[in-house]
mmCIF file of C-alpha atoms and ligand atoms in Angstrom:
data_model
loop_
_atom_site.group_PDB
_atom_site.id
_atom_site.type_symbol
_atom_site.label_atom_id
_atom_site.label_comp_id
_atom_site.label_asym_id
_atom_site.label_seq_id
_atom_site.Cartn_x
_atom_site.Cartn_y
_atom_site.Cartn_z
ATOM 1 C CA UNK A 30 -118.235 34.879 -55.451
ATOM 2 C CA UNK A 31 -114.833 35.488 -56.818
ATOM 3 C CA UNK A 32 -112.921 32.588 -57.932
ATOM 4 C CA UNK A 33 -109.626 31.480 -56.240
ATOM 5 C CA UNK A 34 -107.319 28.739 -57.434
ATOM 6 C CA UNK A 35 -104.310 27.172 -55.858
ATOM 7 C CA UNK A 36 -102.193 24.025 -56.701
ATOM 8 C CA UNK A 37 -99.886 21.900 -54.717
ATOM 9 C CA UNK A 38 -97.066 19.808 -56.005
ATOM 10 C CA UNK A 39 -97.152 16.249 -54.723
ATOM 11 C CA UNK A 40 -93.572 15.765 -53.991
ATOM 12 C CA UNK A 41 -93.810 14.475 -50.257
ATOM 13 C CA UNK A 42 -96.001 14.110 -47.162
ATOM 14 C CA UNK A 43 -97.319 17.113 -45.321
ATOM 15 C CA UNK A 44 -95.682 18.329 -42.134
ATOM 16 C CA UNK A 45 -96.314 20.860 -39.460
ATOM 17 C CA UNK A 46 -95.065 23.653 -41.510
ATOM 18 C CA UNK A 47 -97.951 23.006 -44.066
ATOM 19 C CA UNK A 48 -100.652 22.896 -41.230
ATOM 20 C CA UNK A 49 -99.711 26.410 -40.022
ATOM 21 C CA UNK A 50 -99.308 27.678 -43.531
ATOM 22 C CA UNK A 51 -101.042 26.346 -46.558
ATOM 23 C CA UNK A 52 -103.710 24.290 -44.819
ATOM 24 C CA UNK A 53 -104.826 27.193 -42.615
ATOM 25 C CA UNK A 54 -104.843 29.527 -45.614
ATOM 26 C CA UNK A 55 -106.863 27.117 -47.703
ATOM 27 C CA UNK A 56 -109.532 26.730 -45.091
ATOM 28 C CA UNK A 57 -109.939 30.451 -44.722
ATOM 29 C CA UNK A 58 -110.231 30.827 -48.520
ATOM 30 C CA UNK A 59 -112.854 28.283 -48.674
ATOM 31 C CA UNK A 60 -115.217 30.451 -46.846
ATOM 32 C CA UNK A 61 -114.696 33.434 -48.846
ATOM 33 C CA UNK A 62 -114.225 32.306 -52.541
ATOM 34 C CA UNK A 63 -115.421 29.795 -55.009
ATOM 35 C CA UNK A 64 -112.272 27.566 -54.694
ATOM 36 C CA UNK A 65 -110.454 25.300 -57.023
ATOM 37 C CA UNK A 66 -107.819 23.237 -55.273
ATOM 38 C CA UNK A 67 -105.746 21.050 -57.517
ATOM 39 C CA UNK A 68 -102.915 18.534 -57.125
ATOM 40 C CA UNK A 69 -100.222 19.729 -59.599
ATOM 41 C CA UNK A 70 -98.771 16.295 -60.505
ATOM 42 C CA UNK A 71 -97.400 17.526 -63.865
ATOM 43 C CA UNK A 72 -95.519 20.222 -61.916
ATOM 44 C CA UNK A 73 -94.137 17.611 -59.619
ATOM 45 C CA UNK A 74 -92.616 15.927 -62.812
ATOM 46 C CA UNK A 75 -90.766 18.996 -63.673
ATOM 47 C CA UNK A 76 -88.287 18.447 -60.895
ATOM 48 C CA UNK A 77 -88.920 14.658 -60.202
ATOM 49 C CA UNK A 78 -89.095 13.264 -63.624
ATOM 50 C CA UNK A 79 -86.322 10.926 -63.130
ATOM 51 C CA UNK A 80 -88.114 9.226 -60.289
ATOM 52 C CA UNK A 81 -91.785 9.657 -60.748
ATOM 53 C CA UNK A 82 -92.889 6.454 -58.893
ATOM 54 C CA UNK A 83 -94.198 8.147 -55.704
ATOM 55 C CA UNK A 84 -96.181 11.032 -57.242
ATOM 56 C CA UNK A 85 -99.515 9.210 -57.324
ATOM 57 C CA UNK A 86 -98.971 8.090 -53.722
ATOM 58 C CA UNK A 87 -98.261 11.658 -52.577
ATOM 59 C CA UNK A 88 -101.320 12.820 -54.652
ATOM 60 C CA UNK A 89 -103.676 10.537 -52.759
ATOM 61 C CA UNK A 90 -102.085 11.216 -49.392
ATOM 62 C CA UNK A 91 -102.504 15.062 -50.134
ATOM 63 C CA UNK A 92 -106.126 14.862 -51.104
ATOM 64 C CA UNK A 93 -106.790 12.871 -47.901
ATOM 65 C CA UNK A 94 -104.779 15.441 -45.910
ATOM 66 C CA UNK A 95 -106.942 18.210 -47.299
ATOM 67 C CA UNK A 96 -110.081 16.327 -46.165
ATOM 68 C CA UNK A 97 -108.889 15.660 -42.782
ATOM 69 C CA UNK A 98 -107.803 19.276 -42.482
ATOM 70 C CA UNK A 99 -111.473 20.240 -43.273
ATOM 71 C CA UNK A 100 -111.403 21.154 -47.034
ATOM 72 C CA UNK A 101 -114.737 20.314 -48.144
ATOM 73 C CA UNK A 102 -115.412 18.690 -51.609
ATOM 74 C CA UNK A 103 -118.839 20.227 -51.454
ATOM 75 C CA UNK A 104 -117.570 23.793 -51.189
ATOM 76 C CA UNK A 105 -114.452 23.444 -53.139
ATOM 77 C CA UNK A 106 -113.524 21.927 -56.468
ATOM 78 C CA UNK A 107 -110.669 19.432 -55.997
ATOM 79 C CA UNK A 108 -109.075 17.782 -58.896
ATOM 80 C CA UNK A 109 -105.776 16.463 -60.317
ATOM 81 C CA UNK A 110 -103.916 18.463 -63.007
ATOM 82 C CA UNK A 111 -103.200 15.465 -65.159
ATOM 83 C CA UNK A 112 -106.979 14.497 -65.272
ATOM 84 C CA UNK A 113 -107.612 17.717 -67.073
ATOM 85 C CA UNK A 114 -105.808 17.620 -70.512
ATOM 86 C CA UNK A 115 -107.346 20.905 -71.303
ATOM 87 C CA UNK A 116 -104.616 22.521 -69.187
ATOM 88 C CA UNK A 117 -101.912 20.859 -71.446
ATOM 89 C CA UNK A 118 -103.617 22.314 -74.521
ATOM 90 C CA UNK A 119 -103.794 25.830 -73.174
ATOM 91 C CA UNK A 120 -100.111 25.516 -71.899
ATOM 92 C CA UNK A 121 -99.115 24.564 -75.402
ATOM 93 C CA UNK A 122 -100.866 27.469 -76.857
ATOM 94 C CA UNK A 123 -99.450 29.909 -74.252
ATOM 95 C CA UNK A 124 -95.921 28.402 -75.168
ATOM 96 C CA UNK A 125 -96.337 29.776 -78.609
ATOM 97 C CA UNK A 126 -96.638 33.330 -77.288
ATOM 98 C CA UNK A 127 -94.277 33.377 -74.426
ATOM 99 C CA UNK A 128 -90.968 35.037 -75.192
ATOM 100 C CA UNK A 129 -87.981 32.849 -73.859
ATOM 101 C CA UNK A 130 -86.534 35.876 -72.151
ATOM 102 C CA UNK A 131 -89.531 35.967 -69.790
ATOM 103 C CA UNK A 132 -88.872 32.517 -68.552
ATOM 104 C CA UNK A 133 -85.037 32.779 -68.471
ATOM 105 C CA UNK A 134 -85.187 36.007 -66.316
ATOM 106 C CA UNK A 135 -87.720 34.457 -63.784
ATOM 107 C CA UNK A 136 -85.929 34.659 -60.414
ATOM 108 C CA UNK A 137 -87.450 31.700 -59.086
ATOM 109 C CA UNK A 138 -86.246 29.729 -61.945
ATOM 110 C CA UNK A 139 -82.740 30.888 -61.553
ATOM 111 C CA UNK A 140 -82.693 30.157 -57.795
ATOM 112 C CA UNK A 141 -83.938 26.646 -58.211
ATOM 113 C CA UNK A 142 -81.373 25.921 -60.866
ATOM 114 C CA UNK A 143 -78.821 26.943 -58.253
ATOM 115 C CA UNK A 144 -80.272 25.179 -55.320
ATOM 116 C CA UNK A 145 -81.329 21.843 -56.811
ATOM 117 C CA UNK A 146 -77.819 21.281 -58.201
ATOM 118 C CA UNK A 147 -78.053 17.498 -57.945
ATOM 119 C CA UNK A 148 -80.922 17.175 -60.479
ATOM 120 C CA UNK A 149 -80.555 17.865 -64.147
ATOM 121 C CA UNK A 150 -83.074 20.591 -64.682
ATOM 122 C CA UNK A 151 -82.032 21.943 -67.994
ATOM 123 C CA UNK A 152 -85.088 20.784 -69.484
ATOM 124 C CA UNK A 153 -87.815 22.336 -71.588
ATOM 125 C CA UNK A 154 -90.471 21.423 -68.986
ATOM 126 C CA UNK A 155 -88.648 23.036 -66.105
ATOM 127 C CA UNK A 156 -88.223 26.184 -68.046
ATOM 128 C CA UNK A 157 -91.733 26.133 -69.021
ATOM 129 C CA UNK A 158 -92.985 25.609 -65.356
ATOM 130 C CA UNK A 159 -94.664 29.044 -65.255
ATOM 131 C CA UNK A 160 -96.211 28.706 -68.612
ATOM 132 C CA UNK A 161 -97.981 25.498 -67.561
ATOM 133 C CA UNK A 162 -98.910 27.439 -64.259
ATOM 134 C CA UNK A 163 -100.400 30.162 -66.220
ATOM 135 C CA UNK A 164 -102.557 27.601 -67.950
ATOM 136 C CA UNK A 165 -103.548 26.142 -64.502
ATOM 137 C CA UNK A 166 -104.769 29.473 -63.432
ATOM 138 C CA UNK A 167 -106.473 30.773 -66.595
ATOM 139 C CA UNK A 168 -108.169 27.462 -67.531
ATOM 140 C CA UNK A 169 -110.705 28.429 -64.747
ATOM 141 C CA UNK A 170 -110.461 32.205 -65.279
ATOM 142 C CA UNK A 171 -109.370 32.556 -61.680
ATOM 143 C CA UNK A 172 -109.736 36.015 -60.214
ATOM 144 C CA UNK A 173 -107.228 35.546 -57.344
ATOM 145 C CA UNK A 174 -104.321 33.153 -56.500
ATOM 146 C CA UNK A 175 -103.190 32.896 -53.047
ATOM 147 C CA UNK A 176 -99.301 32.892 -53.098
ATOM 148 C CA UNK A 177 -96.293 33.121 -51.033
ATOM 149 C CA UNK A 178 -93.574 35.629 -51.649
ATOM 150 C CA UNK A 179 -91.657 32.917 -53.681
ATOM 151 C CA UNK A 180 -94.661 32.525 -56.169
ATOM 152 C CA UNK A 181 -95.065 36.375 -56.975
ATOM 153 C CA UNK A 182 -92.870 36.043 -60.070
ATOM 154 C CA UNK A 183 -94.789 33.285 -61.394
ATOM 155 C CA UNK A 184 -98.021 34.990 -60.947
ATOM 156 C CA UNK A 185 -96.612 38.165 -62.622
ATOM 157 C CA UNK A 186 -95.790 35.898 -65.642
ATOM 158 C CA UNK A 187 -99.352 34.651 -65.643
ATOM 159 C CA UNK A 188 -100.588 38.236 -65.884
ATOM 160 C CA UNK A 189 -98.251 39.050 -68.637
ATOM 161 C CA UNK A 190 -99.256 35.903 -70.666
ATOM 162 C CA UNK A 191 -102.819 37.008 -70.261
ATOM 163 C CA UNK A 192 -102.067 40.420 -71.424
ATOM 164 C CA UNK A 193 -100.138 39.336 -74.340
ATOM 165 C CA UNK A 194 -102.908 36.865 -75.413
ATOM 166 C CA UNK A 195 -105.486 39.551 -75.105
ATOM 167 C CA UNK A 196 -103.491 42.027 -77.047
ATOM 168 C CA UNK A 197 -102.745 39.538 -79.857
ATOM 169 C CA UNK A 198 -106.220 38.016 -80.157
ATOM 170 C CA UNK A 199 -108.617 40.293 -78.368
ATOM 171 C CA UNK A 200 -109.649 40.712 -74.803
ATOM 172 C CA UNK A 201 -110.427 37.461 -73.066
ATOM 173 C CA UNK A 202 -108.474 36.545 -70.079
ATOM 174 C CA UNK A 203 -108.623 38.283 -66.562
ATOM 175 C CA UNK A 204 -105.414 39.258 -65.033
ATOM 176 C CA UNK A 205 -105.571 37.247 -61.797
ATOM 177 C CA UNK A 206 -104.431 38.880 -58.689
ATOM 178 C CA UNK A 207 -102.057 37.644 -56.099
ATOM 179 C CA UNK A 208 -103.531 37.207 -52.735
ATOM 180 C CA UNK A 209 -100.377 37.457 -50.584
ATOM 181 C CA UNK A 210 -100.808 34.959 -47.781
ATOM 182 C CA UNK A 211 -98.500 34.955 -44.925
ATOM 183 C CA UNK A 212 -96.703 31.701 -44.350
ATOM 184 C CA UNK A 213 -95.304 31.895 -40.841
ATOM 185 C CA UNK A 214 -91.830 30.456 -40.450
ATOM 186 C CA UNK A 215 -92.264 27.224 -38.714
ATOM 187 C CA UNK A 216 -88.954 26.027 -37.411
ATOM 188 C CA UNK A 217 -87.760 22.437 -38.117
ATOM 189 C CA UNK A 218 -86.033 20.222 -35.634
ATOM 190 C CA UNK A 219 -82.687 21.776 -36.511
ATOM 191 C CA UNK A 220 -83.880 25.342 -36.329
ATOM 192 C CA UNK A 221 -84.021 25.954 -40.066
ATOM 193 C CA UNK A 222 -87.305 26.430 -41.686
ATOM 194 C CA UNK A 223 -89.244 23.114 -41.668
ATOM 195 C CA UNK A 224 -88.879 21.482 -44.977
ATOM 196 C CA UNK A 225 -88.911 18.023 -46.337
ATOM 197 C CA UNK A 226 -85.594 18.538 -48.087
ATOM 198 C CA UNK A 227 -83.875 19.581 -45.039
ATOM 199 C CA UNK A 228 -84.844 16.262 -43.335
ATOM 200 C CA UNK A 229 -85.955 18.428 -40.195
ATOM 201 C CA UNK A 230 -89.746 17.909 -40.620
ATOM 202 C CA UNK A 231 -92.323 16.494 -38.275
ATOM 203 C CA UNK A 232 -94.942 15.018 -40.490
ATOM 204 C CA UNK A 233 -98.730 15.245 -39.858
ATOM 205 C CA UNK A 234 -98.942 11.340 -40.221
ATOM 206 C CA UNK A 235 -95.950 10.624 -38.163
ATOM 207 C CA UNK A 236 -96.291 7.997 -35.630
ATOM 208 C CA UNK A 237 -96.815 9.456 -32.147
ATOM 209 C CA UNK A 238 -93.600 7.800 -30.766
ATOM 210 C CA UNK A 239 -91.615 9.166 -33.598
ATOM 211 C CA UNK A 240 -92.908 12.666 -33.003
ATOM 212 C CA UNK A 241 -91.707 12.337 -29.295
ATOM 213 C CA UNK A 242 -88.356 11.176 -30.276
ATOM 214 C CA UNK A 243 -87.943 13.964 -32.895
ATOM 215 C CA UNK A 244 -88.906 16.571 -30.533
ATOM 216 C CA UNK A 245 -86.552 15.195 -27.733
ATOM 217 C CA UNK A 246 -83.713 15.370 -30.310
ATOM 218 C CA UNK A 247 -84.404 18.966 -31.524
ATOM 219 C CA UNK A 248 -81.659 21.511 -31.307
ATOM 220 C CA UNK A 249 -81.959 24.199 -28.548
ATOM 221 C CA UNK A 250 -80.304 27.531 -27.632
ATOM 222 C CA UNK A 251 -76.670 26.605 -28.474
ATOM 223 C CA UNK A 252 -75.468 28.914 -25.793
ATOM 224 C CA UNK A 253 -77.260 26.991 -23.036
ATOM 225 C CA UNK A 254 -75.132 23.984 -22.227
ATOM 226 C CA UNK A 255 -76.083 23.240 -18.500
ATOM 227 C CA UNK A 256 -79.371 23.705 -16.873
ATOM 228 C CA UNK A 257 -77.834 26.418 -14.715
ATOM 229 C CA UNK A 258 -77.099 28.493 -17.816
ATOM 230 C CA UNK A 259 -79.678 31.119 -18.451
ATOM 231 C CA UNK A 260 -81.392 30.363 -21.905
ATOM 232 C CA UNK A 261 -82.172 32.628 -24.892
ATOM 233 C CA UNK A 262 -85.694 31.248 -25.966
ATOM 234 C CA UNK A 263 -85.915 33.687 -28.952
ATOM 235 C CA UNK A 264 -82.952 31.775 -30.633
ATOM 236 C CA UNK A 265 -84.247 28.284 -29.553
ATOM 237 C CA UNK A 266 -86.131 26.310 -32.107
ATOM 238 C CA UNK A 267 -88.040 24.405 -29.414
ATOM 239 C CA UNK A 268 -89.285 27.678 -28.135
ATOM 240 C CA UNK A 269 -90.327 28.900 -31.588
ATOM 241 C CA UNK A 270 -92.257 25.776 -32.106
ATOM 242 C CA UNK A 271 -94.007 26.209 -28.715
ATOM 243 C CA UNK A 272 -95.459 29.365 -30.135
ATOM 244 C CA UNK A 273 -97.628 27.195 -32.496
ATOM 245 C CA UNK A 274 -98.673 24.478 -30.165
ATOM 246 C CA UNK A 275 -98.666 25.721 -26.653
ATOM 247 C CA UNK A 276 -101.088 28.106 -25.000
ATOM 248 C CA UNK A 277 -99.866 31.680 -24.558
ATOM 249 C CA UNK A 278 -99.780 31.637 -20.869
ATOM 250 C CA UNK A 279 -97.473 28.522 -20.763
ATOM 251 C CA UNK A 280 -95.385 29.940 -23.497
ATOM 252 C CA UNK A 281 -94.793 33.121 -21.300
ATOM 253 C CA UNK A 282 -93.999 30.825 -18.356
ATOM 254 C CA UNK A 283 -91.503 28.844 -20.276
ATOM 255 C CA UNK A 284 -89.883 32.004 -21.597
ATOM 256 C CA UNK A 285 -89.358 33.278 -18.087
ATOM 257 C CA UNK A 286 -88.095 29.993 -16.544
ATOM 258 C CA UNK A 287 -85.718 29.491 -19.474
ATOM 259 C CA UNK A 288 -84.140 32.846 -18.989
ATOM 260 C CA UNK A 289 -84.046 32.346 -15.236
ATOM 261 C CA UNK A 290 -82.518 28.815 -15.715
ATOM 262 C CA UNK A 291 -85.425 27.214 -13.941
ATOM 263 C CA UNK A 292 -86.663 24.882 -16.582
ATOM 264 C CA UNK A 293 -84.374 22.246 -18.187
ATOM 265 C CA UNK A 294 -84.513 21.805 -21.897
ATOM 266 C CA UNK A 295 -85.599 18.147 -21.540
ATOM 267 C CA UNK A 296 -88.685 19.077 -19.674
ATOM 268 C CA UNK A 297 -89.271 21.913 -22.033
ATOM 269 C CA UNK A 298 -89.252 19.505 -25.018
ATOM 270 C CA UNK A 299 -91.506 17.121 -23.166
ATOM 271 C CA UNK A 300 -94.133 19.711 -22.827
ATOM 272 C CA UNK A 301 -93.811 20.591 -26.531
ATOM 273 C CA UNK A 302 -93.919 17.073 -27.657
ATOM 274 C CA UNK A 303 -97.244 16.409 -25.895
ATOM 275 C CA UNK A 304 -98.760 19.567 -27.149
ATOM 276 C CA UNK A 305 -97.880 18.773 -30.794
ATOM 277 C CA UNK A 306 -99.242 15.366 -30.402
ATOM 278 C CA UNK A 307 -102.502 16.880 -29.040
ATOM 279 C CA UNK A 308 -102.853 18.981 -32.150
ATOM 280 C CA UNK A 309 -101.975 16.062 -34.429
ATOM 281 C CA UNK A 310 -104.031 13.416 -33.101
ATOM 282 C CA UNK A 311 -107.438 14.821 -34.026
ATOM 283 C CA UNK A 312 -106.150 15.263 -37.496
ATOM 284 C CA UNK A 313 -104.827 11.735 -37.800
ATOM 285 C CA UNK A 314 -108.225 10.423 -36.325
ATOM 286 C CA UNK A 315 -110.177 12.257 -38.862
ATOM 287 C CA UNK A 316 -107.993 11.025 -41.641
ATOM 288 C CA UNK A 317 -108.544 7.524 -40.545
ATOM 289 C CA UNK A 318 -112.255 7.880 -40.064
ATOM 290 C CA UNK A 319 -112.641 9.360 -43.545
ATOM 291 C CA UNK A 320 -110.822 6.461 -45.034
ATOM 292 C CA UNK A 321 -112.745 3.865 -42.907
ATOM 293 C CA UNK A 322 -116.056 5.239 -43.848
ATOM 294 C CA UNK A 323 -115.186 5.193 -47.457
ATOM 295 C CA UNK A 324 -111.991 3.525 -48.853
ATOM 296 C CA UNK A 325 -112.681 5.187 -52.292
ATOM 297 C CA UNK A 326 -113.080 8.580 -51.005
ATOM 298 C CA UNK A 327 -110.045 9.977 -52.881
ATOM 299 C CA UNK A 328 -111.153 8.674 -56.322
ATOM 300 C CA UNK A 329 -114.546 9.815 -55.694
ATOM 301 C CA UNK A 330 -113.574 13.301 -54.764
ATOM 302 C CA UNK A 331 -111.291 13.695 -57.641
ATOM 303 C CA UNK A 332 -113.991 12.363 -60.023
ATOM 304 C CA UNK A 333 -116.431 14.763 -58.758
ATOM 305 C CA UNK A 334 -114.087 17.650 -58.984
ATOM 306 C CA UNK A 335 -113.140 16.838 -62.458
ATOM 307 C CA UNK A 336 -116.794 16.579 -63.436
ATOM 308 C CA UNK A 337 -117.182 20.236 -62.199
ATOM 309 C CA UNK A 338 -114.106 21.674 -63.652
ATOM 310 C CA UNK A 339 -114.310 19.985 -66.969
ATOM 311 C CA UNK A 340 -117.017 22.102 -68.563
ATOM 312 C CA UNK A 341 -115.301 25.297 -67.483
ATOM 313 C CA UNK A 342 -111.991 24.156 -69.137
ATOM 314 C CA UNK A 343 -113.796 23.019 -72.344
ATOM 315 C CA UNK A 344 -115.392 26.340 -72.717
ATOM 316 C CA UNK A 345 -112.247 28.256 -72.121
ATOM 317 C CA UNK A 346 -110.396 26.069 -74.854
ATOM 318 C CA UNK A 347 -113.311 26.714 -77.277
ATOM 319 C CA UNK A 348 -113.179 30.462 -76.616
ATOM 320 C CA UNK A 349 -109.380 30.532 -77.023
ATOM 321 C CA UNK A 350 -109.370 28.567 -80.306
ATOM 322 C CA UNK A 351 -112.157 30.889 -81.569
ATOM 323 C CA UNK A 352 -110.097 33.958 -80.635
ATOM 324 C CA UNK A 353 -107.078 32.679 -82.268
ATOM 325 C CA UNK A 354 -109.214 31.666 -85.378
ATOM 326 C CA UNK A 355 -107.786 28.151 -85.212
ATOM 327 C CA UNK A 356 -110.963 26.351 -86.164
ATOM 328 C CA UNK A 357 -112.339 29.052 -88.304
HETATM 329 N N1 LIG B 404 -95.901 26.596 -58.273
HETATM 330 C C1 LIG B 404 -96.706 26.125 -57.104
HETATM 331 C C2 LIG B 404 -95.763 25.825 -55.998
HETATM 332 O O1 LIG B 404 -94.632 25.443 -56.127
HETATM 333 C C3 LIG B 404 -97.566 25.112 -57.446
HETATM 334 C C4 LIG B 404 -98.624 25.535 -58.486
HETATM 335 C C5 LIG B 404 -98.759 24.992 -59.761
HETATM 336 C C6 LIG B 404 -99.592 26.594 -58.466
HETATM 337 N N2 LIG B 404 -99.729 25.404 -60.401
HETATM 338 C C7 LIG B 404 -100.300 26.520 -59.766
HETATM 339 C C8 LIG B 404 -99.912 27.413 -57.420
HETATM 340 C C9 LIG B 404 -101.366 27.453 -59.890
HETATM 341 C C10 LIG B 404 -100.951 28.351 -57.694
HETATM 342 C C11 LIG B 404 -101.611 28.360 -58.979
HETATM 343 O O2 LIG B 404 -96.214 25.793 -54.877
HETATM 344 FE FE1 SF4 B 405 -85.132 26.118 -25.655
HETATM 345 FE FE2 SF4 B 405 -86.828 25.274 -23.723
HETATM 346 FE FE3 SF4 B 405 -84.159 24.792 -23.444
HETATM 347 FE FE4 SF4 B 405 -85.099 27.224 -23.079
HETATM 348 S S1 SF4 B 405 -85.607 25.503 -21.921
HETATM 349 S S2 SF4 B 405 -83.293 26.714 -24.400
HETATM 350 S S3 SF4 B 405 -86.681 27.311 -24.624
HETATM 351 S S4 SF4 B 405 -85.522 24.027 -25.036
#
């Protein structure tokens, strides 16, 4: 079986956007590859180093969310980046051979510098983000990395670093391939893409009553002011969220009734809220059950994952030092 690896930064709680994107992708991956899923807590530090106090809480919550979503610690190796210091060693060695220009030209880097204006990101760590990511990927000699569009440049850097290592010290690293996953655009309550930083997210662990309130307060078709105005469902975030939670027949009916000014927005939202709740409750119950059965589950899963990944990482570091002639 080919090896797949992906990491997730623990910078907040998961929301519906993650459910329809990353989580579904991970579940599918788990059946087709030998999977390594890790929590990239050092990567969370690159942007949140001024206030790291919640990273460990988000890490635990993330692992529990993975389990509740059906990621199996038997099938997949689940671990925390900072538990595996070999990653830092490899990142340091990669840092020696990575030209600054590669990092400075990275479009994701430039974009984030522009977008996250409020934070001071002129740091060594932030510039080196893709070097650390290359180490994450190559420490297990991954064959494929599932990525969204925005991560393609990072993966290209991983391949370049692998090539440079191989040409300097001899063939060793594979050039991991991007497995382009589609992340559907899930609208948030204001119609923009659902994102924690836009404050428009409905979280997976949100209280049921809060979900109802958030849905009832969602933006709708701005051209539809009164119920008698015909609506334009295609430009309504409520409608676009229905597509993810409501059965096709009902979605079609709503579409017609909205265009013909038969259904009111409040009723439409009520249907959506109940359907989201129906999707979220089993997830929340599984999460509770898993924790009830074993309050130490997260620690145990992380320990077991580490036990499995450690020998692989050790071996890679040995080989790397060998190739570089460091310990000759
Ligand atoms: N950069 C990824 C993100 O922002 C997280 C990540 C860190 C990652 N290391 C990785 C993803 C290695 C895939 C492989 O989502
Ligand atoms: Fe949107 Fe539903 Fe109102 Fe139509 S009826 S505008 S789909 S909220």
